[in-house]
CSV table of C-alpha atoms (C1' of nucleotides) in Angstrom, one decimal:
chain,number,residue,atom,x,y,z
A,753,MET,CA,32.2,-122.0,6.4
A,754,THR,CA,32.1,-121.6,10.2
A,755,ALA,CA,29.2,-122.6,12.4
A,756,SER,CA,28.7,-119.0,13.4
A,757,GLN,CA,27.5,-118.1,9.9
A,758,PHE,CA,24.5,-120.2,10.7
A,759,LYS,CA,23.6,-118.1,13.7
A,760,SER,CA,20.8,-115.8,12.8
A,761,ALA,CA,20.9,-112.3,14.0
A,762,PRO,CA,17.7,-110.6,15.3
A,763,GLU,CA,16.0,-108.3,12.9
A,764,PRO,CA,16.8,-105.1,14.9
A,765,THR,CA,20.4,-106.1,14.6
A,766,LEU,CA,20.2,-106.6,10.9
A,767,ARG,CA,18.6,-103.2,10.5
A,768,ARG,CA,21.4,-101.5,12.4
A,769,LEU,CA,24.2,-103.2,10.5
A,770,PRO,CA,23.8,-101.0,7.4
A,771,ARG,CA,23.9,-97.9,9.6
A,772,TYR,CA,27.2,-99.1,11.0
A,773,LEU,CA,28.4,-99.7,7.5
A,774,HIS,CA,27.6,-96.2,6.3
A,775,LEU,CA,29.3,-94.6,9.3
A,776,LEU,CA,32.4,-96.8,8.8
A,777,PHE,CA,32.6,-95.7,5.2
A,778,ARG,CA,32.6,-92.1,6.3
A,779,LEU,CA,35.2,-92.8,9.0
A,780,ARG,CA,37.4,-94.6,6.6
A,781,GLU,CA,37.3,-91.7,4.2
A,782,GLY,CA,38.3,-89.5,7.1
A,783,GLY,CA,41.5,-91.6,7.4
A,784,LEU,CA,40.6,-93.4,10.6
A,785,GLU,CA,42.0,-97.0,11.0
A,786,ASP,CA,40.2,-98.2,14.1
A,787,VAL,CA,36.9,-97.6,15.7
A,788,SER,CA,35.5,-98.3,19.1
A,789,SER,CA,31.9,-99.4,20.0
A,790,THR,CA,31.9,-96.2,22.1
A,791,LEU,CA,32.4,-94.0,19.1
A,792,ILE,CA,29.9,-95.8,16.9
A,793,ALA,CA,27.4,-95.6,19.7
A,794,ARG,CA,27.9,-91.9,20.2
A,795,GLU,CA,27.6,-91.1,16.5
A,796,LEU,CA,24.5,-93.2,16.0
A,797,LYS,CA,22.9,-92.6,19.4
A,798,LEU,CA,23.0,-96.1,20.5
A,799,ASP,CA,24.3,-98.0,23.5
A,800,PRO,CA,27.9,-99.2,23.2
A,801,THR,CA,27.1,-102.6,24.5
A,802,GLN,CA,24.4,-103.0,21.9
A,803,VAL,CA,26.9,-102.1,19.2
A,804,ARG,CA,29.3,-104.7,20.5
A,805,LYS,CA,26.6,-107.3,20.7
A,806,ASP,CA,25.6,-106.6,17.1
A,807,ILE,CA,29.2,-106.7,15.9
A,808,GLU,CA,29.7,-110.1,17.6
A,809,TYR,CA,27.3,-111.6,15.1
A,810,THR,CA,29.7,-110.8,12.3
A,811,ASP,CA,32.4,-112.8,13.9
A,812,ILE,CA,35.0,-110.2,14.2
A,813,VAL,CA,37.0,-109.7,17.4
A,814,GLY,CA,38.0,-106.3,18.6
A,815,ARG,CA,41.0,-105.3,20.7
A,816,PRO,CA,40.8,-103.7,24.1
A,817,LYS,CA,41.7,-100.0,24.1
A,818,THR,CA,41.7,-99.6,20.3
A,819,GLY,CA,38.4,-101.2,19.2
A,820,TYR,CA,37.9,-102.7,15.8
A,821,PRO,CA,40.0,-102.2,12.6
A,822,ILE,CA,37.6,-100.3,10.3
A,823,GLU,CA,38.6,-102.1,7.2
A,824,ASP,CA,38.1,-105.6,8.8
A,825,LEU,CA,34.8,-104.5,10.3
A,826,ILE,CA,33.5,-103.3,6.9
A,827,ILE,CA,34.5,-106.6,5.3
A,828,ALA,CA,32.9,-108.6,8.1
A,829,ILE,CA,29.6,-106.8,8.0
A,830,GLU,CA,29.5,-107.0,4.2
A,831,ALA,CA,30.3,-110.7,4.3
A,832,PHE,CA,27.6,-111.2,6.9
A,833,LEU,CA,25.0,-109.6,4.7
A,834,ASN,CA,26.5,-111.2,1.7
A,835,TRP,CA,27.0,-107.8,0.1
A,836,ASN,CA,30.4,-108.8,-1.1
A,837,ASN,CA,28.9,-111.1,-3.6
A,838,THR,CA,26.5,-109.3,-5.9
A,839,GLU,CA,23.2,-111.0,-6.3
A,840,ASP,CA,21.6,-110.8,-9.8
A,841,ALA,CA,18.0,-109.6,-9.5
A,842,PHE,CA,14.9,-109.0,-11.5
A,843,ILE,CA,12.6,-106.1,-10.9
A,844,ALA,CA,8.9,-106.1,-11.9
A,845,GLY,CA,7.1,-102.8,-12.3
A,846,VAL,CA,8.8,-99.9,-14.0
A,847,GLY,CA,6.7,-97.1,-12.5
A,848,ASN,CA,8.0,-94.2,-10.5
A,849,LEU,CA,9.5,-96.2,-7.8
A,850,GLY,CA,10.8,-99.0,-10.0
A,851,SER,CA,12.6,-96.5,-12.2
A,852,ALA,CA,14.0,-94.8,-9.1
A,853,MET,CA,15.3,-98.2,-8.0
A,854,LEU,CA,16.9,-98.9,-11.3
A,855,GLY,CA,18.5,-95.4,-11.3
A,856,TYR,CA,20.3,-96.1,-8.1
A,857,GLN,CA,23.6,-97.6,-9.1
A,858,ARG,CA,24.2,-97.5,-5.4
A,859,PHE,CA,22.5,-100.8,-5.0
A,860,LYS,CA,25.4,-102.6,-6.6
A,861,LYS,CA,27.4,-101.6,-3.5
A,862,TYR,CA,24.8,-103.4,-1.5
A,863,GLY,CA,25.1,-106.6,-3.3
A,864,LEU,CA,22.2,-106.1,-5.7
A,865,ASN,CA,22.6,-106.1,-9.4
A,866,PHE,CA,19.6,-105.5,-11.6
A,867,VAL,CA,19.9,-107.5,-14.8
A,868,ALA,CA,16.4,-107.0,-16.2
A,869,ALA,CA,13.2,-105.1,-15.6
A,870,PHE,CA,9.7,-106.2,-16.4
A,871,ASP,CA,6.4,-104.5,-17.1
A,872,THR,CA,3.1,-104.9,-19.0
A,873,ASP,CA,3.2,-101.4,-20.5
A,874,LYS,CA,3.9,-101.8,-24.3
A,875,GLN,CA,5.3,-98.3,-24.3
A,876,LYS,CA,8.0,-99.3,-21.9
A,877,ILE,CA,8.8,-102.8,-23.2
A,878,GLY,CA,11.8,-102.8,-25.4
A,879,THR,CA,13.3,-99.6,-23.9
A,880,GLN,CA,16.2,-99.4,-21.5
A,881,ILE,CA,16.4,-97.7,-18.1
A,882,ASP,CA,20.0,-97.0,-17.1
A,883,THR,CA,21.2,-99.7,-19.4
A,884,ILE,CA,18.7,-102.3,-17.9
A,885,PRO,CA,16.4,-103.6,-20.6
A,886,VAL,CA,12.6,-103.6,-19.9
A,887,LEU,CA,11.0,-106.8,-21.0
A,888,SER,CA,7.5,-108.2,-21.2
A,889,ILE,CA,6.4,-109.7,-17.9
A,890,GLU,CA,5.5,-112.9,-19.7
A,891,LYS,CA,9.2,-113.6,-20.3
A,892,LEU,CA,10.0,-113.4,-16.6
A,893,PRO,CA,9.6,-117.1,-15.5
A,894,ASP,CA,11.5,-118.7,-18.3
A,895,LEU,CA,14.3,-116.1,-18.1
A,896,ALA,CA,14.5,-116.3,-14.3
A,897,ASN,CA,14.8,-120.1,-14.5
A,898,ARG,CA,17.5,-120.0,-17.2
A,899,MET,CA,19.5,-117.3,-15.5
A,900,LYS,CA,19.0,-118.8,-12.1
A,901,ILE,CA,17.8,-115.6,-10.6
A,902,LYS,CA,16.8,-115.9,-7.0
A,903,PHE,CA,16.1,-112.3,-6.1
A,904,GLY,CA,13.1,-110.3,-7.2
A,905,VAL,CA,12.0,-106.8,-6.5
A,906,LEU,CA,8.3,-106.1,-6.7
A,907,THR,CA,7.3,-102.5,-7.5
A,908,VAL,CA,4.0,-103.1,-9.2
A,909,PRO,CA,0.7,-101.6,-8.2
A,910,PRO,CA,-0.8,-103.5,-5.3
A,911,GLN,CA,-3.6,-105.1,-7.3
A,912,TYR,CA,-1.1,-106.9,-9.5
A,913,ALA,CA,1.4,-107.7,-6.7
A,914,GLN,CA,0.1,-111.2,-5.9
A,915,PHE,CA,-0.1,-112.2,-9.5
A,916,VAL,CA,3.3,-111.0,-10.4
A,917,ALA,CA,4.8,-112.5,-7.2
A,918,GLU,CA,3.4,-115.9,-8.2
A,919,ILE,CA,5.1,-115.4,-11.6
A,920,MET,CA,8.3,-114.8,-9.9
A,921,VAL,CA,8.0,-117.9,-7.8
A,922,GLU,CA,7.2,-119.8,-10.9
A,923,GLY,CA,10.6,-118.6,-12.2
A,924,GLY,CA,12.3,-120.1,-9.2
A,925,ILE,CA,12.8,-116.8,-7.4
A,926,LYS,CA,13.3,-117.4,-3.7
A,927,ALA,CA,13.4,-113.9,-2.2
A,928,ILE,CA,11.0,-111.1,-2.9
A,929,TRP,CA,11.6,-107.6,-1.8
A,930,ASN,CA,8.0,-106.3,-1.8
A,931,PHE,CA,7.2,-102.6,-2.1
A,932,ALA,CA,3.5,-103.1,-2.7
A,933,PRO,CA,1.3,-102.4,0.4
A,934,CYS,CA,-0.2,-105.9,0.6
A,935,GLN,CA,0.4,-109.3,2.1
A,936,LEU,CA,1.7,-111.8,-0.4
A,937,LYS,CA,0.5,-115.4,-0.1
A,938,LEU,CA,3.4,-117.6,-1.3
A,939,PRO,CA,4.9,-120.9,-0.4
A,940,ASP,CA,6.7,-120.9,2.9
A,941,ASP,CA,10.1,-121.4,1.5
A,942,VAL,CA,9.9,-118.0,-0.3
A,943,ILE,CA,11.4,-115.2,1.7
A,944,VAL,CA,9.3,-112.0,1.5
A,945,GLU,CA,10.5,-108.7,2.9
A,946,ASN,CA,7.9,-106.0,3.0
A,947,ALA,CA,9.6,-102.6,2.4
A,948,GLN,CA,6.6,-100.5,2.7
A,949,LEU,CA,7.1,-96.8,3.0
A,950,THR,CA,3.8,-96.5,4.8
A,951,GLN,CA,5.2,-98.4,7.8
A,952,SER,CA,8.0,-95.9,8.2
A,953,LEU,CA,5.5,-93.1,7.6
A,954,ALA,CA,3.3,-94.4,10.3
A,955,VAL,CA,6.1,-94.2,12.9
A,956,ILE,CA,6.9,-90.5,12.1
A,957,SER,CA,3.2,-89.6,11.7
A,958,ARG,CA,2.3,-90.8,15.1
A,959,LYS,CA,5.4,-89.2,16.8
A,960,LEU,CA,4.5,-85.9,15.3
A,961,HIS,CA,0.9,-86.3,16.3
A,962,GLU,CA,1.9,-87.1,19.9
A,963,LYS,CA,4.2,-84.1,19.9
A,964,LYS,CA,1.4,-81.9,18.8
A,965,ILE,CA,-1.0,-83.3,21.4
A,966,LEU,CA,1.5,-82.9,24.2
A,967,GLY,CA,2.7,-79.5,23.0
A,968,SER,CA,-0.7,-78.0,23.1
A,969,ASP,CA,-1.1,-78.6,26.8
B,155,MET,CA,-9.1,-85.3,23.8
B,156,THR,CA,-8.8,-88.5,25.9
B,157,ALA,CA,-5.9,-89.5,28.0
B,158,SER,CA,-5.3,-92.5,25.9
B,159,GLN,CA,-4.3,-90.4,23.0
B,160,PHE,CA,-1.2,-89.6,24.9
B,161,LYS,CA,-0.3,-93.3,25.3
B,162,SER,CA,2.5,-94.0,23.0
B,163,ALA,CA,2.5,-97.2,21.1
B,164,PRO,CA,5.7,-99.3,20.7
B,165,GLU,CA,7.3,-99.0,17.3
B,166,PRO,CA,6.6,-102.5,16.2
B,167,THR,CA,2.9,-101.8,16.8
B,168,LEU,CA,3.1,-98.6,14.7
B,169,ARG,CA,4.7,-100.5,11.9
B,170,ARG,CA,1.9,-103.1,11.9
B,171,LEU,CA,-0.9,-100.6,11.9
B,172,PRO,CA,-0.6,-99.7,8.3
B,173,ARG,CA,-0.6,-103.4,7.4
B,174,TYR,CA,-3.9,-103.7,9.2
B,175,LEU,CA,-5.2,-100.7,7.4
B,176,HIS,CA,-4.4,-102.1,4.0
B,177,LEU,CA,-6.0,-105.4,4.8
B,178,LEU,CA,-9.1,-103.6,6.2
B,179,PHE,CA,-9.5,-101.6,3.0
B,180,ARG,CA,-9.4,-104.8,1.0
B,181,LEU,CA,-11.9,-106.5,3.3
B,182,ARG,CA,-14.2,-103.5,3.1
B,183,GLU,CA,-14.1,-103.6,-0.6
B,184,GLY,CA,-15.1,-107.2,-0.4
B,185,GLY,CA,-18.2,-106.2,1.4
B,186,LEU,CA,-17.3,-107.4,4.9
B,187,GLU,CA,-18.7,-105.5,7.9
B,188,ASP,CA,-16.9,-107.0,10.8
B,189,VAL,CA,-13.4,-108.5,11.3
B,190,SER,CA,-11.9,-110.5,14.1
B,191,SER,CA,-8.4,-110.4,15.4
B,192,THR,CA,-8.2,-114.1,14.4
B,193,LEU,CA,-8.9,-113.2,10.8
B,194,ILE,CA,-6.4,-110.4,10.6
B,195,ALA,CA,-3.8,-112.5,12.3
B,196,ARG,CA,-4.3,-115.4,9.8
B,197,GLU,CA,-4.1,-113.1,6.8
B,198,LEU,CA,-1.0,-111.3,8.1
B,199,LYS,CA,0.7,-114.3,9.7
B,200,LEU,CA,0.6,-112.8,13.2
B,201,ASP,CA,-0.6,-113.8,16.6
B,202,PRO,CA,-4.3,-112.9,17.3
B,203,THR,CA,-3.4,-111.6,20.7
B,204,GLN,CA,-0.8,-109.4,19.3
B,205,VAL,CA,-3.4,-108.0,16.8
B,206,ARG,CA,-5.8,-107.3,19.7
B,207,LYS,CA,-3.1,-105.6,21.8
B,208,ASP,CA,-2.1,-103.4,18.8
B,209,ILE,CA,-5.7,-102.5,18.2
B,210,GLU,CA,-6.2,-101.6,21.9
B,211,TYR,CA,-3.9,-98.6,21.4
B,212,THR,CA,-6.4,-97.1,18.9
B,213,ASP,CA,-9.0,-97.0,21.6
B,214,ILE,CA,-11.6,-99.1,19.9
B,215,VAL,CA,-13.6,-101.8,21.6
B,216,GLY,CA,-14.5,-105.0,19.8
B,217,ARG,CA,-17.4,-107.3,20.5
B,218,PRO,CA,-17.1,-110.9,21.5
B,219,LYS,CA,-18.0,-113.3,18.8
B,220,THR,CA,-18.1,-110.8,16.0
B,221,GLY,CA,-14.9,-108.8,16.4
B,222,TYR,CA,-14.5,-105.2,15.3
B,223,PRO,CA,-16.6,-103.1,12.9
B,224,ILE,CA,-14.3,-102.6,9.9
B,225,GLU,CA,-15.4,-99.1,9.2
B,226,ASP,CA,-14.9,-98.0,12.8
B,227,LEU,CA,-11.5,-99.7,13.0
B,228,ILE,CA,-10.3,-98.0,9.9
B,229,ILE,CA,-11.3,-94.7,11.3
B,230,ALA,CA,-9.7,-95.4,14.6
B,231,ILE,CA,-6.4,-96.4,13.1
B,232,GLU,CA,-6.4,-93.4,10.8
B,233,ALA,CA,-7.1,-91.1,13.7
B,234,PHE,CA,-4.4,-92.7,15.8
B,235,LEU,CA,-1.8,-92.1,13.0
B,236,ASN,CA,-3.4,-88.7,12.3
B,237,TRP,CA,-3.9,-89.8,8.7
B,238,ASN,CA,-7.4,-88.3,8.7
B,239,ASN,CA,-5.9,-84.8,8.8
B,240,THR,CA,-3.5,-84.3,5.9
B,241,GLU,CA,-0.2,-82.7,6.9
B,242,ASP,CA,1.4,-80.3,4.5
B,243,ALA,CA,4.9,-81.2,3.7
B,244,PHE,CA,8.0,-80.0,1.8
B,245,ILE,CA,10.3,-82.4,0.0
B,246,ALA,CA,14.0,-81.6,-0.7
B,247,GLY,CA,15.8,-83.4,-3.4
B,248,VAL,CA,14.1,-84.0,-6.7
B,249,GLY,CA,16.2,-86.9,-8.0
B,250,ASN,CA,14.9,-90.4,-8.8
B,251,LEU,CA,13.4,-91.1,-5.4
B,252,GLY,CA,12.1,-87.6,-4.8
B,253,SER,CA,10.3,-87.6,-8.1
B,254,ALA,CA,8.9,-91.0,-7.3
B,255,MET,CA,7.6,-89.8,-4.0
B,256,LEU,CA,6.0,-86.8,-5.6
B,257,GLY,CA,4.4,-89.0,-8.2
B,258,TYR,CA,2.6,-91.1,-5.6
B,259,GLN,CA,-0.7,-89.4,-5.1
B,260,ARG,CA,-1.2,-92.2,-2.7
B,261,PHE,CA,0.5,-90.4,0.1
B,262,LYS,CA,-2.4,-88.1,0.4
B,263,LYS,CA,-4.4,-91.1,1.6
B,264,TYR,CA,-1.7,-91.4,4.3
B,265,GLY,CA,-2.1,-87.9,5.6
B,266,LEU,CA,0.8,-86.4,3.6
B,267,ASN,CA,0.3,-83.6,1.2
B,268,PHE,CA,3.3,-82.3,-0.7
B,269,VAL,CA,3.0,-78.5,-1.3
B,270,ALA,CA,6.4,-77.8,-2.7
B,271,ALA,CA,9.7,-79.5,-3.7
B,272,PHE,CA,13.2,-78.0,-3.5
B,273,ASP,CA,16.4,-78.6,-5.3
B,274,THR,CA,19.6,-76.9,-6.2
B,275,ASP,CA,19.6,-78.0,-9.9
B,276,LYS,CA,18.8,-74.9,-12.0
B,277,GLN,CA,17.4,-77.2,-14.7
B,278,LYS,CA,14.7,-78.4,-12.3
B,279,ILE,CA,13.9,-75.1,-10.5
B,280,GLY,CA,10.8,-73.5,-11.9
B,281,THR,CA,9.4,-76.7,-13.3
B,282,GLN,CA,6.6,-78.7,-11.8
B,283,ILE,CA,6.4,-82.4,-11.0
B,284,ASP,CA,2.8,-83.7,-10.8
B,285,THR,CA,1.5,-80.1,-10.2
B,286,ILE,CA,4.1,-79.6,-7.3
B,287,PRO,CA,6.4,-76.6,-8.0
B,288,VAL,CA,10.1,-77.2,-7.7
B,289,LEU,CA,11.8,-74.2,-6.0
B,290,SER,CA,15.3,-73.2,-5.1
B,291,ILE,CA,16.4,-74.6,-1.8
B,292,GLU,CA,17.3,-71.1,-0.6
B,293,LYS,CA,13.6,-70.3,-0.4
B,294,LEU,CA,12.9,-73.2,1.9
B,295,PRO,CA,13.4,-71.7,5.4
B,296,ASP,CA,11.4,-68.6,4.8
B,297,LEU,CA,8.6,-70.4,3.0
B,298,ALA,CA,8.4,-73.1,5.6
B,299,ASN,CA,8.1,-70.5,8.4
B,300,ARG,CA,5.4,-68.6,6.6
B,301,MET,CA,3.4,-71.6,5.6
B,302,LYS,CA,4.0,-73.2,9.0
B,303,ILE,CA,5.2,-76.4,7.5
B,304,LYS,CA,6.2,-79.0,10.1
B,305,PHE,CA,7.0,-82.0,8.0
B,306,GLY,CA,10.0,-82.4,5.7
B,307,VAL,CA,11.0,-85.3,3.4
B,308,LEU,CA,14.7,-85.5,2.7
B,309,THR,CA,15.6,-87.3,-0.5
B,310,VAL,CA,18.9,-85.5,-1.3
B,311,PRO,CA,22.3,-87.3,-1.8
B,312,PRO,CA,23.9,-88.2,1.5
B,313,GLN,CA,26.6,-85.6,1.3
B,314,TYR,CA,24.1,-82.8,1.4
B,315,ALA,CA,21.6,-84.4,3.8
B,316,GLN,CA,23.0,-82.7,7.0
B,317,PHE,CA,23.1,-79.3,5.4
B,318,VAL,CA,19.6,-79.5,4.0
B,319,ALA,CA,18.2,-80.9,7.2
B,320,GLU,CA,19.6,-77.9,9.1
B,321,ILE,CA,17.9,-75.7,6.6
B,322,MET,CA,14.6,-77.5,7.3
B,323,VAL,CA,15.1,-77.0,11.0
B,324,GLU,CA,15.8,-73.4,10.4
B,325,GLY,CA,12.4,-73.2,8.7
B,326,GLY,CA,10.7,-74.6,11.8
B,327,ILE,CA,10.2,-78.1,10.5
B,328,LYS,CA,9.8,-80.5,13.4
B,329,ALA,CA,9.7,-83.9,11.7
B,330,ILE,CA,12.1,-85.1,9.0
B,331,TRP,CA,11.5,-88.3,7.0
B,332,ASN,CA,15.1,-89.0,6.1
B,333,PHE,CA,15.9,-91.2,3.1
B,334,ALA,CA,19.6,-90.5,3.0
B,335,PRO,CA,21.8,-93.2,4.4
B,336,CYS,CA,23.3,-91.1,7.2
B,337,GLN,CA,22.8,-90.0,10.7
B,338,LEU,CA,21.5,-86.5,11.0
B,339,LYS,CA,22.7,-84.4,13.9
B,340,LEU,CA,19.8,-82.1,14.9
B,341,PRO,CA,18.3,-80.6,18.0
B,342,ASP,CA,16.6,-83.2,20.2
B,343,ASP,CA,13.1,-81.8,19.7
B,344,VAL,CA,13.3,-82.6,16.0
B,345,ILE,CA,11.8,-86.0,15.1
B,346,VAL,CA,13.8,-87.9,12.6
B,347,GLU,CA,12.7,-91.1,11.0
B,348,ASN,CA,15.2,-92.9,8.9
B,349,ALA,CA,13.5,-94.7,6.1
B,350,GLN,CA,16.6,-96.3,4.6
B,351,LEU,CA,16.0,-98.9,2.0
B,352,THR,CA,19.3,-100.5,2.8
B,353,GLN,CA,18.0,-101.5,6.2
B,354,SER,CA,15.2,-103.4,4.7
B,355,LEU,CA,17.6,-104.8,2.1
B,356,ALA,CA,19.9,-106.0,4.8
B,357,VAL,CA,17.1,-108.1,6.4
B,358,ILE,CA,16.3,-109.9,3.1
B,359,SER,CA,19.9,-110.2,2.0
B,360,ARG,CA,20.8,-112.0,5.2
B,361,LYS,CA,17.8,-114.3,5.1
B,362,LEU,CA,18.6,-115.3,1.6
B,363,HIS,CA,22.2,-115.8,2.5
B,364,GLU,CA,21.3,-118.0,5.5
B,365,LYS,CA,19.0,-120.0,3.3
B,366,LYS,CA,21.8,-120.6,0.8
B,367,ILE,CA,24.2,-121.7,3.5
B,368,LEU,CA,21.7,-124.0,5.1
B,369,GLY,CA,20.4,-125.3,1.8
B,370,SER,CA,23.8,-126.4,0.7
B,371,ASP,CA,24.2,-128.9,3.6
C,1364,DT,C1',-34.8,-121.1,26.5
C,1365,DT,C1',-30.7,-123.5,26.6
C,1366,DT,C1',-26.5,-125.0,24.7
C,1367,DG,C1',-22.5,-124.5,21.9
C,1368,DT,C1',-19.1,-121.7,19.7
C,1369,DA,C1',-16.2,-117.8,18.6
C,1370,DT,C1',-14.6,-113.8,20.3
C,1371,DT,C1',-12.7,-109.9,23.3
C,1372,DG,C1',-9.9,-108.1,26.9
C,1373,DC,C1',-7.0,-108.5,30.7
C,1374,DG,C1',-3.4,-110.3,33.7
C,1375,DA,C1',0.4,-113.6,33.8
C,1376,DA,C1',4.1,-116.0,31.8
C,1377,DT,C1',7.5,-116.3,28.4
C,1378,DT,C1',10.6,-114.8,25.1
C,1379,DT,C1',13.4,-111.4,23.1
C,1380,DT,C1',16.1,-107.4,23.2
C,1381,DT,C1',18.5,-104.0,25.6
C,1382,DT,C1',21.2,-102.3,29.2
C,1383,DC,C1',24.2,-102.8,33.2
C,1384,DT,C1',28.4,-104.6,35.7
C,1385,DC,C1',32.8,-105.9,35.9
C,1386,DG,C1',37.1,-108.6,35.1
C,1387,DA,C1',40.7,-109.1,31.6
C,1388,DT,C1',43.4,-107.0,28.1
C,1389,DT,C1',46.0,-103.8,25.4
C,1390,DT,C1',48.0,-99.4,24.6
C,1391,DT,C1',49.9,-94.9,26.2
C,1392,DA,C1',52.2,-92.1,29.3
C,1393,DT,C1',55.2,-91.5,33.2
D,115,DA,C1',58.9,-101.0,34.3
D,116,DT,C1',54.9,-99.4,36.2
D,117,DA,C1',50.7,-97.0,36.4
D,118,DA,C1',46.7,-95.0,34.1
D,119,DA,C1',43.2,-95.0,30.6
D,120,DA,C1',40.2,-97.1,27.4
D,121,DT,C1',38.2,-100.8,25.5
D,122,DC,C1',36.3,-105.6,24.7
D,123,DG,C1',33.6,-109.6,25.9
D,124,DA,C1',30.7,-112.3,28.9
D,125,DG,C1',27.2,-113.0,32.1
D,126,DA,C1',23.5,-110.9,34.9
D,127,DA,C1',19.8,-107.8,35.2
D,128,DA,C1',16.3,-105.1,33.3
D,129,DA,C1',13.0,-103.7,30.0
D,130,DA,C1',10.2,-104.5,26.1
D,131,DA,C1',7.5,-107.2,23.2
D,132,DT,C1',5.1,-111.3,22.4
D,133,DT,C1',2.4,-115.2,23.6
D,134,DC,C1',-0.5,-117.9,26.8
D,135,DG,C1',-4.5,-118.8,29.7
D,136,DC,C1',-8.9,-117.9,30.8
D,137,DA,C1',-13.2,-115.5,32.5
D,138,DA,C1',-16.8,-112.8,30.5
D,139,DT,C1',-19.7,-112.0,26.7
D,140,DA,C1',-22.4,-112.0,22.4
D,141,DC,C1',-24.4,-114.5,18.9
D,142,DA,C1',-26.4,-118.6,16.5
D,143,DA,C1',-28.5,-122.9,16.4
D,144,DA,C1',-31.2,-126.4,18.6
DNA sequence: TTTGTATTGCGAATTTTTTCTCGATTTTAT
DNA sequence: ATAAAATCGAGAAAAAATTCGCAATACAAA
């Protein structure tokens, strides 16, 4: 365990790493062995230096003239994000979005393995969604503790989000991926990442609005 | 149409505005009339000055000692994001995520109104999802042109994303909200916002990983 | 009326992130 | 073997975003 693993990357960097990864998968499929920061930058419309700086965080060294070995770079990024070790996770809220999340087997590639889903709807409890059992939310804390689950995904309606989040914390969950559009109030040692679609929508809404305003001149 | 409407806000600001909005809704329900940057900052764990700077972009003026009228602030933020005028939109890809998006009537509150969905699956074509008809993707360009649709949501599998995005552009769509984990190559005048879940997942994955590393010392 | 308090809004300072510059290095071609 | 081309990596510079400091202002209480 090297010291560099303790070095925290800035959030913009963390957000770019998955984009590199997707590109690298595609390039690898294409039979490429090495990749340069120049190529990545051109494909992703970024600055080559920025790509190099980002990659530095993952502790891989490139070679002049050839760049980085794609295979090694993939492994390094995955290791940096801990996506090589799958993390068992609970998900609370089996509505539209929750079901969609469960349906994505893709998440397993990103280090996330759903082991159980929770809901309050008696119609859903006892069923399975893509082999994942749906259980009563009352069982969450005890089960989380016993299974040592540290990762929770929150896809419940906003009015229940705080309540369910507290249940997760009670079960010893340390990281909550929150899809509800609200601010959770939890102990400081709980990591909360808000993955709100409305944030992303705001960016594109405003850009389109600006374009319309400018375009009408 | 004031000059300030042309002033573009930085992306971090755009991402925070919806969070303010959600909080404001909650405060309004609670019967509050005014809100200070201090209060918003405390609730959302931000810096009060940052909140004020963000709000400045929406062209509303607060009053010393009392802050901002909640109602006015809501209207100002919504206007800034153009969420007071609903934008008609097409969505391509009626899989898990696409269906989930269609199921969210909530989006109408955020200025987004789905008028038609598109897919290649003959089983799905001709059906309706939450009153939205699912049509063959071939019909997209012509229909988009005739209905003057400017906003497209892309929830198709990554291998089809580029192809379908080009079809959208052919139909005159100017803003694409892309959920596929890939980089679209489109004309420069097309706005693309990548709303990839993996980006958000990367942030929380790394934070949890760091916590584990540090915690084990 | 006066005093105390909480707030906005603006410019300055700081911090963070991105971009630029360039020497050192490795491969390829001559 | 030598020259040419392409890249990395590191430090400096620039740009962007955040935070600080404070005067001006509005309200409430004395």
